[in-house]
Structures are given as structure tokens and as C-alpha cells.
PDB file of C-alpha atoms in Angstrom:
ATOM      1  CA  MET W 474      -8.129   0.499 -10.221  1.00 60.00           C
ATOM      2  CA  LEU W 475      -5.263  -1.545 -11.659  1.00 65.00           C
ATOM      3  CA  PRO W 476      -5.589  -3.058 -15.114  1.00 70.00           C
ATOM      4  CA  GLN W 477      -6.296  -6.748 -14.966  1.00 76.00           C
ATOM      5  CA  ARG W 478      -3.775  -9.098 -16.333  1.00 76.00           C
ATOM      6  CA  ARG W 479      -4.821 -11.796 -18.621  1.00 77.00           C
ATOM      7  CA  PRO W 480      -3.854 -15.214 -17.532  1.00 77.00           C
ATOM      8  CA  ARG W 481      -0.794 -16.387 -19.484  1.00 77.00           C
ATOM      9  CA  LYS W 482      -1.426 -19.226 -21.890  1.00 79.00           C
ATOM     10  CA  LYS W 483       0.946 -22.104 -21.769  1.00 80.00           C
ATOM     11  CA  GLY W 484       2.938 -22.756 -24.945  1.00 78.00           C
ATOM     12  CA  ARG W 485       1.927 -25.850 -26.849  1.00 80.00           C
ATOM     13  CA  VAL W 486       3.931 -27.961 -29.222  1.00 79.00           C
ATOM     14  CA  GLU W 487       1.770 -28.992 -32.139  1.00 83.00           C
ATOM     15  CA  ILE W 488       2.729 -32.555 -32.876  1.00 88.00           C
ATOM     16  CA  ILE W 489       0.584 -33.252 -35.979  1.00 88.00           C
ATOM     17  CA  PRO W 490       2.555 -30.930 -38.345  1.00 88.00           C
ATOM     18  CA  MET W 491       5.807 -32.353 -36.949  1.00 88.00           C
ATOM     19  CA  ILE W 492       4.669 -35.879 -37.783  1.00 91.00           C
ATOM     20  CA  ASP W 493       3.761 -34.755 -41.327  1.00 92.00           C
ATOM     21  CA  VAL W 494       7.219 -33.291 -41.802  1.00 92.00           C
ATOM     22  CA  MET W 495       8.898 -36.421 -40.441  1.00 93.00           C
ATOM     23  CA  LEU W 496       6.904 -38.679 -42.776  1.00 94.00           C
ATOM     24  CA  PHE W 497       7.775 -36.424 -45.720  1.00 93.00           C
ATOM     25  CA  LEU W 498      11.473 -36.682 -44.845  1.00 94.00           C
ATOM     26  CA  LEU W 499      11.205 -40.460 -44.492  1.00 94.00           C
ATOM     27  CA  VAL W 500       9.642 -40.819 -47.952  1.00 93.00           C
ATOM     28  CA  PHE W 501      12.260 -38.460 -49.406  1.00 91.00           C
ATOM     29  CA  PHE W 502      15.196 -40.458 -47.976  1.00 89.00           C
ATOM     30  CA  ILE W 503      13.689 -43.783 -49.056  1.00 88.00           C
ATOM     31  CA  MET W 504      13.304 -42.502 -52.675  1.00 85.00           C
ATOM     32  CA  ILE W 505      16.899 -41.228 -52.728  1.00 83.00           C
ATOM     33  CA  THR W 506      18.205 -44.498 -51.271  1.00 80.00           C
ATOM     34  CA  LEU W 507      16.375 -46.579 -53.884  1.00 74.00           C
ATOM     35  CA  GLN W 508      18.007 -44.536 -56.657  1.00 70.00           C
ATOM     36  CA  MET W 509      21.451 -45.127 -55.128  1.00 67.00           C
ATOM     37  CA  ILE W 510      21.133 -48.935 -55.335  1.00 64.00           C
ATOM     38  CA  THR W 511      23.058 -50.059 -58.388  1.00 61.00           C
ATOM     39  CA  ASP W 512      22.193 -52.835 -60.754  1.00 59.00           C
ATOM     40  CA  LYS W 513      24.436 -55.783 -59.869  1.00 58.00           C
ATOM     41  CA  GLY W 514      23.550 -57.737 -63.016  1.00 57.00           C
ATOM     42  CA  LEU W 515      23.181 -61.461 -63.385  1.00 54.00           C
ATOM     43  CA  LYS W 516      25.382 -64.176 -61.954  1.00 63.00           C
ATOM     44  CA  LEU W 517      27.612 -64.969 -64.940  1.00 59.00           C
ATOM     45  CA  HIS W 518      30.816 -66.901 -65.395  1.00 59.00           C
ATOM     46  CA  LEU W 519      32.980 -63.943 -66.382  1.00 60.00           C
ATOM     47  CA  PRO W 520      36.329 -64.357 -68.063  1.00 62.00           C
ATOM     48  CA  ALA W 521      39.353 -63.769 -65.803  1.00 63.00           C
ATOM     49  CA  SER W 522      41.854 -60.943 -66.255  1.00 63.00           C
ATOM     50  CA  SER W 523      44.983 -60.029 -64.286  1.00 63.00           C
ATOM     51  CA  GLU W 524      44.694 -56.350 -65.233  1.00 65.00           C
ATOM     52  CA  THR W 525      41.208 -55.469 -63.995  1.00 60.00           C
ATOM     53  CA  LYS W 526      40.336 -52.011 -62.684  1.00 63.00           C
ATOM     54  CA  VAL W 527      37.352 -51.042 -60.590  1.00 64.00           C
ATOM     55  CA  LEU W 528      35.123 -48.667 -62.515  1.00 59.00           C
ATOM     56  CA  PRO W 529      32.627 -46.243 -61.055  1.00 62.00           C
ATOM     57  CA  HIS W 530      29.072 -47.547 -60.888  1.00 60.00           C
ATOM     58  CA  PRO W 531      27.626 -47.581 -64.410  1.00 62.00           C
ATOM     59  CA  HIS W 532      24.118 -46.446 -65.237  1.00 75.00           C
ATOM     60  CA  PHE W 533      23.353 -49.820 -66.799  1.00 82.00           C
ATOM     61  CA  VAL W 534      24.844 -53.297 -66.695  1.00 85.00           C
ATOM     62  CA  LEU W 535      24.218 -55.132 -69.975  1.00 88.00           C
ATOM     63  CA  ASN W 536      24.343 -58.855 -69.360  1.00 88.00           C
ATOM     64  CA  ILE W 537      24.885 -61.193 -72.326  1.00 89.00           C
ATOM     65  CA  VAL W 538      23.817 -64.718 -71.415  1.00 86.00           C
ATOM     66  CA  GLN W 539      24.975 -67.965 -73.049  1.00 83.00           C
ATOM     67  CA  ASP W 540      22.201 -68.012 -75.690  1.00 83.00           C
ATOM     68  CA  GLY W 541      23.330 -64.525 -76.836  1.00 80.00           C
ATOM     69  CA  SER W 542      20.324 -62.612 -75.499  1.00 86.00           C
ATOM     70  CA  VAL W 543      20.812 -59.331 -73.647  1.00 91.00           C
ATOM     71  CA  VAL W 544      19.342 -58.765 -70.179  1.00 89.00           C
ATOM     72  CA  VAL W 545      19.118 -55.231 -68.748  1.00 88.00           C
ATOM     73  CA  LYS W 546      17.553 -54.643 -65.313  1.00 85.00           C
ATOM     74  CA  GLY W 547      16.025 -58.142 -65.383  1.00 84.00           C
ATOM     75  CA  LYS W 548      14.385 -57.688 -68.791  1.00 88.00           C
ATOM     76  CA  LYS W 549      15.431 -59.471 -72.009  1.00 90.00           C
ATOM     77  CA  MET W 550      15.910 -57.150 -74.949  1.00 90.00           C
ATOM     78  CA  SER W 551      16.716 -57.458 -78.612  1.00 90.00           C
ATOM     79  CA  LEU W 552      19.528 -55.352 -80.014  1.00 89.00           C
ATOM     80  CA  ASP W 553      17.029 -52.868 -81.497  1.00 89.00           C
ATOM     81  CA  GLU W 554      15.202 -52.586 -78.162  1.00 90.00           C
ATOM     82  CA  LEU W 555      18.555 -52.102 -76.413  1.00 89.00           C
ATOM     83  CA  GLN W 556      19.517 -49.345 -78.808  1.00 88.00           C
ATOM     84  CA  SER W 557      16.241 -47.464 -78.338  1.00 89.00           C
ATOM     85  CA  PHE W 558      16.376 -48.038 -74.537  1.00 88.00           C
ATOM     86  CA  LEU W 559      19.860 -46.513 -74.309  1.00 87.00           C
ATOM     87  CA  GLY W 560      18.958 -43.696 -76.733  1.00 85.00           C
ATOM     88  CA  ALA W 561      15.942 -42.783 -74.571  1.00 84.00           C
ATOM     89  CA  ASP W 562      18.159 -42.296 -71.510  1.00 74.00           C
ATOM     90  CA  GLY W 563      18.697 -38.626 -72.331  1.00 75.00           C
ATOM     91  CA  ASP W 564      22.269 -37.387 -72.658  1.00 76.00           C
ATOM     92  CA  THR W 565      23.864 -40.559 -74.062  1.00 76.00           C
ATOM     93  CA  LYS W 566      27.320 -38.975 -74.073  1.00 78.00           C
ATOM     94  CA  HIS W 567      27.278 -39.230 -70.258  1.00 78.00           C
ATOM     95  CA  THR W 568      25.577 -42.621 -70.061  1.00 82.00           C
ATOM     96  CA  GLN W 569      27.952 -45.282 -68.731  1.00 84.00           C
ATOM     97  CA  VAL W 570      27.344 -48.947 -69.394  1.00 86.00           C
ATOM     98  CA  THR W 571      29.208 -52.087 -68.422  1.00 85.00           C
ATOM     99  CA  ILE W 572      28.946 -55.117 -70.659  1.00 87.00           C
ATOM    100  CA  ALA W 573      29.094 -58.384 -68.720  1.00 86.00           C
ATOM    101  CA  ALA W 574      29.292 -61.348 -71.072  1.00 85.00           C
ATOM    102  CA  ASP W 575      29.382 -64.970 -69.984  1.00 80.00           C
ATOM    103  CA  LYS W 576      32.742 -66.527 -70.943  1.00 78.00           C
ATOM    104  CA  MET W 577      30.925 -69.009 -73.159  1.00 84.00           C
ATOM    105  CA  VAL W 578      29.260 -66.233 -75.253  1.00 85.00           C
ATOM    106  CA  PRO W 579      30.633 -65.971 -78.797  1.00 87.00           C
ATOM    107  CA  PHE W 580      32.624 -62.810 -79.413  1.00 86.00           C
ATOM    108  CA  LYS W 581      30.310 -61.763 -82.267  1.00 88.00           C
ATOM    109  CA  ASP W 582      27.428 -61.392 -79.749  1.00 89.00           C
ATOM    110  CA  PHE W 583      29.630 -59.127 -77.613  1.00 87.00           C
ATOM    111  CA  VAL W 584      30.503 -57.012 -80.667  1.00 89.00           C
ATOM    112  CA  HIS W 585      26.821 -56.706 -81.668  1.00 90.00           C
ATOM    113  CA  VAL W 586      25.937 -55.367 -78.193  1.00 90.00           C
ATOM    114  CA  MET W 587      28.853 -52.945 -78.333  1.00 89.00           C
ATOM    115  CA  ASP W 588      27.685 -51.748 -81.761  1.00 90.00           C
ATOM    116  CA  ALA W 589      24.166 -51.213 -80.448  1.00 90.00           C
ATOM    117  CA  CYS W 590      25.585 -49.072 -77.627  1.00 89.00           C
ATOM    118  CA  GLN W 591      27.616 -46.978 -80.036  1.00 88.00           C
ATOM    119  CA  LYS W 592      24.673 -46.565 -82.443  1.00 89.00           C
ATOM    120  CA  ALA W 593      22.651 -45.230 -79.485  1.00 88.00           C
ATOM    121  CA  GLY W 594      25.415 -42.681 -78.856  1.00 88.00           C
ATOM    122  CA  VAL W 595      26.879 -44.248 -75.697  1.00 86.00           C
ATOM    123  CA  THR W 596      30.646 -43.729 -75.434  1.00 82.00           C
ATOM    124  CA  GLY W 597      31.294 -44.773 -71.816  1.00 84.00           C
ATOM    125  CA  ILE W 598      31.519 -48.512 -72.192  1.00 83.00           C
ATOM    126  CA  GLY W 599      33.193 -50.816 -69.678  1.00 81.00           C
ATOM    127  CA  ILE W 600      33.815 -54.531 -69.904  1.00 80.00           C
ATOM    128  CA  ALA W 601      33.217 -56.742 -66.864  1.00 78.00           C
ATOM    129  CA  ALA W 602      35.842 -59.334 -65.956  1.00 73.00           C
ATOM    130  CA  LYS W 603      36.701 -61.354 -62.905  1.00 71.00           C
ATOM    131  CA  ALA W 604      39.935 -60.422 -61.174  1.00 66.00           C
ATOM    132  CA  THR W 605      42.485 -63.175 -60.774  1.00 63.00           C
TER     133      THR W 605
END
């Protein structure tokens, strides 16, 4: 008597674990993409300069509006709040900020914001200007 062969089972592709993996990848890529979107800042009337350079994307854009208040990521901050916000960023030596001041803002307000950045330990400071 010959040994009986078992009927061969057909291979199956399990689709549920594959869907789980695809959803995980989708969430992962969405989170990474959201972190890559930079803060464009507010629509300000920037002063013009003929010697502008394009800087790499800063971590933060500090907008100084006409009344002298500072807006970061859509939130108004006092100078003390700005200093503690920048200081809480972690390694402030590698934090890059760009200060965008409306052309009608008094220079003293610009200097106060720059001082707050330096007190927080930020050394990478750029100044926004409109190219002519």
C-alpha cells in the first residue's frame, strides 16, 4: 500500500496585516510631512534690500507687528514669554530664528526682540527683508 498524500493547501495572502502596515506607514508619512512644513509668518510690509540672501528654513519666524508685539506661530508673546519659549527649545545654540519686522516698527522694538533671543542663548538670528 502506497502512503496517501495529503491534499496540498493553496497559499493565502492575509490582507488584514497588510492593511495595518499600510495605515501605519500612512500615519508615519503624514506626521513627517507636517513637521516639514515651515512657518511662513505673517503678511508684513518688509523693508526692501538690494543685498538679500536666501537663508535655510529657520526653526521659528518671529514677527514684529506695527504695535510692537511679537507673534510666533500665530500666538502673541511678551518679550519674557519669547525668551522662555526660545530657551525651552532645547539646544539653543542650534536654534535658528528669523526676525520679520514690519517696516513701520520702531527700531527699538526690533532691538528688544533681538536681545530676548540672545538672552535665551540663540545665536542663529536672521533678518527678513524684501528683495528689490
